[in-house]
Tab-separated table of C-alpha atoms and ligand atoms in Angstrom:
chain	number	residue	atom	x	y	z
A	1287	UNK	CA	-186.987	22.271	-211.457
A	1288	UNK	CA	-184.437	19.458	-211.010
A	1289	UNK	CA	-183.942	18.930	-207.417
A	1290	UNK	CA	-180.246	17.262	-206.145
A	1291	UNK	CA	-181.832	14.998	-203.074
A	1292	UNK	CA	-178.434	13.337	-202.549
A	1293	UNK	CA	-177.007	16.701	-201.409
A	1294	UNK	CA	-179.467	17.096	-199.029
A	1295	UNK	CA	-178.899	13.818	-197.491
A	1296	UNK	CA	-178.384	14.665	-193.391
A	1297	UNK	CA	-180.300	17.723	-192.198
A	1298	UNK	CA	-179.690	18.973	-188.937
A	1299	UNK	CA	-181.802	16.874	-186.317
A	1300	UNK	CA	-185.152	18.395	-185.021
A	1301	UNK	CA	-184.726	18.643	-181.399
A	1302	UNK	CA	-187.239	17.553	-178.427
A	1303	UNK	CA	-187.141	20.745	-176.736
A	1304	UNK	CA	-187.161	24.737	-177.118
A	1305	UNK	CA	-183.116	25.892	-177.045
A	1306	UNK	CA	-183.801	27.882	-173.655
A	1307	UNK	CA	-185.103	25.048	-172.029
A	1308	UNK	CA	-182.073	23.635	-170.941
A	1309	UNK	CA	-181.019	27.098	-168.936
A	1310	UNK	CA	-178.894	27.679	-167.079
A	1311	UNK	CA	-177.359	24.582	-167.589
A	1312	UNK	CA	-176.762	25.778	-171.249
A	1313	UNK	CA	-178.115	28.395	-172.337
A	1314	UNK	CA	-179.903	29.652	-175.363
A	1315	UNK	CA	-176.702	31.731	-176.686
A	1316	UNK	CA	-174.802	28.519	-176.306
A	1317	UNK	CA	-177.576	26.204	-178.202
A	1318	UNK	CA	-177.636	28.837	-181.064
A	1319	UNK	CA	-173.879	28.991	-181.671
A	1320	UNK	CA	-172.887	24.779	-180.919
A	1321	UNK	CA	-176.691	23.488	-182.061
A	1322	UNK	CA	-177.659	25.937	-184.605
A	1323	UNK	CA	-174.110	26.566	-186.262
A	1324	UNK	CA	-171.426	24.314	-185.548
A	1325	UNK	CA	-173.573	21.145	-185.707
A	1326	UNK	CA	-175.186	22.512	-188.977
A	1327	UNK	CA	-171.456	23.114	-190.595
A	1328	UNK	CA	-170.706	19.497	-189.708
A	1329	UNK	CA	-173.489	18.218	-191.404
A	1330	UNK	CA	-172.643	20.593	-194.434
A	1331	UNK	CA	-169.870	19.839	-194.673
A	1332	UNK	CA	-170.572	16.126	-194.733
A	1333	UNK	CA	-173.139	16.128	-197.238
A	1334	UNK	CA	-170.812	18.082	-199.343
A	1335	UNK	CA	-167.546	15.638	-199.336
A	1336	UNK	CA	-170.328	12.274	-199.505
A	1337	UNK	CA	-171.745	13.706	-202.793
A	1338	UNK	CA	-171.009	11.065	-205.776
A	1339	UNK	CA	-169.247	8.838	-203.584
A	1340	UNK	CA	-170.413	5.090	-201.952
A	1341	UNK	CA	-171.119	7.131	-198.460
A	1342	UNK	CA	-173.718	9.169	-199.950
A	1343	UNK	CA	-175.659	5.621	-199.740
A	1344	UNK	CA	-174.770	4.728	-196.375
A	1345	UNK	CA	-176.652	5.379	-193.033
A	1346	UNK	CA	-174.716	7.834	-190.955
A	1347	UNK	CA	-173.202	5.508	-188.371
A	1348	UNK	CA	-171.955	3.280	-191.557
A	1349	UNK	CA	-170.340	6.408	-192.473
A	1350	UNK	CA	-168.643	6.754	-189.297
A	1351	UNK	CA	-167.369	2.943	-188.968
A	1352	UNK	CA	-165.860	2.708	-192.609
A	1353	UNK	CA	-164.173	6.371	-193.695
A	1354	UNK	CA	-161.603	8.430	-192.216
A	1355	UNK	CA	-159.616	11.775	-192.950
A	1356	UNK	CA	-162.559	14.492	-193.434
A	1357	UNK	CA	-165.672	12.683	-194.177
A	1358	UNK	CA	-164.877	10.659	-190.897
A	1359	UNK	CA	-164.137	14.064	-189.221
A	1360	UNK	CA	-167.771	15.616	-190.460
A	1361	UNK	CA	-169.603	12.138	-190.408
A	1362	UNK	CA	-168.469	11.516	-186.865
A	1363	UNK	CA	-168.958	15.088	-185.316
A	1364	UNK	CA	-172.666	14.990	-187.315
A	1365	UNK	CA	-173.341	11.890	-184.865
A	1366	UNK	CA	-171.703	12.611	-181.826
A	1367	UNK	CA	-173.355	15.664	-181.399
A	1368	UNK	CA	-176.768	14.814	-182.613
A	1369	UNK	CA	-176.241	11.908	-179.745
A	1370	UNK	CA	-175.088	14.662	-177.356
A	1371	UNK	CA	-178.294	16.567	-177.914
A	1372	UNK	CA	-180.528	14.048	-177.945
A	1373	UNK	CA	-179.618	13.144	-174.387
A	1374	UNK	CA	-180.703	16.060	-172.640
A	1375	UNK	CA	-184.242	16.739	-171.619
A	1376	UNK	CA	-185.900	20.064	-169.447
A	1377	UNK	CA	-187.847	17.759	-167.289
A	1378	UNK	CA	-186.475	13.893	-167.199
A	1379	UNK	CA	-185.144	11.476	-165.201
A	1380	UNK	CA	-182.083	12.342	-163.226
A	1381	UNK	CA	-180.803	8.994	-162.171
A	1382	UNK	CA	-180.462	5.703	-163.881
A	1383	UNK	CA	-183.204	3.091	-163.131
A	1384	UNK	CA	-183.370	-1.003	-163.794
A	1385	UNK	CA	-181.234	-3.036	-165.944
A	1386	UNK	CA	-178.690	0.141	-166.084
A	1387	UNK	CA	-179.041	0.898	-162.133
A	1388	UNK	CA	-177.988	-1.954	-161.562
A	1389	UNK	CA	-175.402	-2.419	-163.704
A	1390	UNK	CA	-173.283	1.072	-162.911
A	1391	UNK	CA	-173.799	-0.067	-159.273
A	1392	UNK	CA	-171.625	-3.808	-160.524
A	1393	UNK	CA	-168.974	-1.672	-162.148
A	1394	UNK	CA	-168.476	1.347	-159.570
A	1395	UNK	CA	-170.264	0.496	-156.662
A	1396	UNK	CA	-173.131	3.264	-156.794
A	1397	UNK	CA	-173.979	6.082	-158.774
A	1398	UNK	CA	-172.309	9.109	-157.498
A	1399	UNK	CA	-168.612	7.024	-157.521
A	1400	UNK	CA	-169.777	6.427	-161.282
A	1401	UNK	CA	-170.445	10.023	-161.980
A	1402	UNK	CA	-167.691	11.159	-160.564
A	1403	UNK	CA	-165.024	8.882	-162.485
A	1404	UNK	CA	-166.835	10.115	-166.240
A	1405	UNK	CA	-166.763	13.807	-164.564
A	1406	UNK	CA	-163.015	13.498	-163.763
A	1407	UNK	CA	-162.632	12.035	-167.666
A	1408	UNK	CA	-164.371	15.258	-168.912
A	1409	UNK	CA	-162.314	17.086	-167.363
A	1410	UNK	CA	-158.728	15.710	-167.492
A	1411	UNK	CA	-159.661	15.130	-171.616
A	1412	UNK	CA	-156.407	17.021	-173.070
A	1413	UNK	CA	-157.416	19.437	-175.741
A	1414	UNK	CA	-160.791	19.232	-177.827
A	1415	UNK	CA	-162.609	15.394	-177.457
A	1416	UNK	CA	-165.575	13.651	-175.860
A	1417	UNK	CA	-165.727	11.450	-172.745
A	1418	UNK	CA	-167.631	8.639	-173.850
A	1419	UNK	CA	-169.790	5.856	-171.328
A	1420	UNK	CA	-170.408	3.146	-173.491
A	1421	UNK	CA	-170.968	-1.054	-173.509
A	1422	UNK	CA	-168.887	-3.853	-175.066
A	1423	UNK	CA	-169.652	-6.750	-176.539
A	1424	UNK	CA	-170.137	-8.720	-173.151
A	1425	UNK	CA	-172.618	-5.949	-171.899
A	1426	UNK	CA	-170.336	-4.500	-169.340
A	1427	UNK	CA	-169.610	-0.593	-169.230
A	1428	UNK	CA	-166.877	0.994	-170.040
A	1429	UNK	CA	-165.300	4.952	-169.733
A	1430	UNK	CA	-163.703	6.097	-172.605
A	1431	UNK	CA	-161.605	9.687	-173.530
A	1432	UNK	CA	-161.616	10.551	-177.704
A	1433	UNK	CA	-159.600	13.294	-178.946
A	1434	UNK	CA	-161.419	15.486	-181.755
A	1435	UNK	CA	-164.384	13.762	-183.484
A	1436	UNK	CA	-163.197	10.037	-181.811
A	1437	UNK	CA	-166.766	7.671	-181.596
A	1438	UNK	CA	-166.945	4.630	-179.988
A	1439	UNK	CA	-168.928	3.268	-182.664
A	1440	UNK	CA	-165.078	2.408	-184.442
A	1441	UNK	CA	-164.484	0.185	-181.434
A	1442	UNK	CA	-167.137	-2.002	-181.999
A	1443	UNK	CA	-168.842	-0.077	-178.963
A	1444	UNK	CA	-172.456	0.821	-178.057
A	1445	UNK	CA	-172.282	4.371	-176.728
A	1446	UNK	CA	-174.447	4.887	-174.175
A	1447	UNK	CA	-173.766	8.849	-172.695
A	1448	UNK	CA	-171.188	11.655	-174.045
A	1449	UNK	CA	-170.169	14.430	-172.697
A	1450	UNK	CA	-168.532	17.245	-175.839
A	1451	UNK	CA	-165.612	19.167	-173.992
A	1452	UNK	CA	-164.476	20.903	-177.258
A	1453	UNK	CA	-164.443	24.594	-175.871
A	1454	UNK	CA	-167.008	25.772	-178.050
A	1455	UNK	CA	-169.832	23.753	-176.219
A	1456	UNK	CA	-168.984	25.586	-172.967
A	1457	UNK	CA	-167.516	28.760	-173.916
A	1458	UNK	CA	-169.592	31.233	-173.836
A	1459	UNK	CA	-171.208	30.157	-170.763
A	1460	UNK	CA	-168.418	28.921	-168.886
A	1461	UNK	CA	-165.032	30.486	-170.284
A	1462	UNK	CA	-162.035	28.318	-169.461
A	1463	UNK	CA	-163.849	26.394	-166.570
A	1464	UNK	CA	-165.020	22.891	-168.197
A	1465	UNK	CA	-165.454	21.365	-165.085
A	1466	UNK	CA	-168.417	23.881	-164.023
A	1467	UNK	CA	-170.201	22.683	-167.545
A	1468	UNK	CA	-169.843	19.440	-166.793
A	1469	UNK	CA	-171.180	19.908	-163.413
A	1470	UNK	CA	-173.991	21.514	-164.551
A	1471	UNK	CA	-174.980	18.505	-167.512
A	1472	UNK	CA	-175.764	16.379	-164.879
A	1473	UNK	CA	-179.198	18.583	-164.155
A	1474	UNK	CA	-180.121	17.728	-167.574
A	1475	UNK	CA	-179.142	14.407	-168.747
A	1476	UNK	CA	-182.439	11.745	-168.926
A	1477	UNK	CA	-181.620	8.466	-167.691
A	1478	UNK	CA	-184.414	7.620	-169.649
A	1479	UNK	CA	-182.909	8.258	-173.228
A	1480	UNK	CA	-179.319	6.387	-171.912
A	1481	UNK	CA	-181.760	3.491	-170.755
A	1482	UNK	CA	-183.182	2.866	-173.947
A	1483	UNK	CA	-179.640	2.832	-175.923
A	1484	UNK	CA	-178.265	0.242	-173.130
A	1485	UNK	CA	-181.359	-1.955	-173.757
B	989	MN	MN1	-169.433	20.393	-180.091
């Protein structure tokens, strides 16, 4: 049986916890739906429109710095949200420690003034997008807003901490009120995970 690996190229990413674990932050109706199904049509759809071409060679966020129109679109939803999901944890750290403490404290003066600024982007984000914390080329960190499947890896950015406000990640919990989900994502963001990607 002749088996087409290049099609299979991204699968959906195994996560590090059970889908109900992260109730009632999000719950496991939400994790189906945005983890099990929109995620996996991304990544679909992806795999599908890199077949044959140079990106089907490429690591993902390769993809994401060098196309555009709909493999961009697929390529950079597929890593956005695997980097959204990857962030959360049942049981982690809640607050930022060392080298990252320290530096949130040198750009807004402590943490709750910090978490209230990228809050406030989540919310005021017009439409469907991601608020972004990320760190430039001279370490320092930086907010950002994206409309649709907008990465900061095309800025020349390491992204440090997203936050997806495209209404189907809060929907179903949450209705119209995106600022109650974001609330809530701050019970189950790890510092630990954002400390490692600032290293
Ligand atoms: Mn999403």
């Amino acid at each position: 049986m002749y088996i087409n690996f290049t099609a299979m190229k991204f699968k959906l990413p195994e996560l590090p916890y059970a889908q109900e674990s992260l109730e009632p932050a999000i719950s496991r109706q939400t994790m189906g739906f945005h983890y099990g199904k929109h995620l996996q049509t991304y990544i679909d759809n992806l795999n599908g429109l890199i077949e044959g071409t140079p990106f089907a060679e490429m690591p993902l966020e390769q993809i994401v710095k060098q196309s555009d129109g709909g493999i961009f679109n697929n390529a950079a939803q597929t890593f956005n949200h695997t980097f959204y999901f990857e962030t959360f944890s049942p049981n982690g750290q809640r607050h930022p420690e060392g080298k990252l403490a320290k530096a949130i404290e040198k750009k807004w003066g402590n943490f709750e003034a910090f978490r209230e600024e990228f809050s406030a982007a989540a919310v005021s984000l017009f439409g469907s997008g991601w608020a972004w914390l990320s760190k430039n080329a001279d370490g320092e960190l930086t907010i950002t807003k994206e409309s649709n499947a907008g990465c900061p890896l095309t800025s020349g950015l390491v992204p440090l901490l997203t936050i997806d406000v495209w209404e189907h990640a809060y929907y179903l919990d949450c209705q119209n009120r995106r600022a109650e989900y974001v609330k809530k994502l701050w019970d189950i963001i790890d510092w630990s995970i954002v400390e490692k990607r600032f290293e």
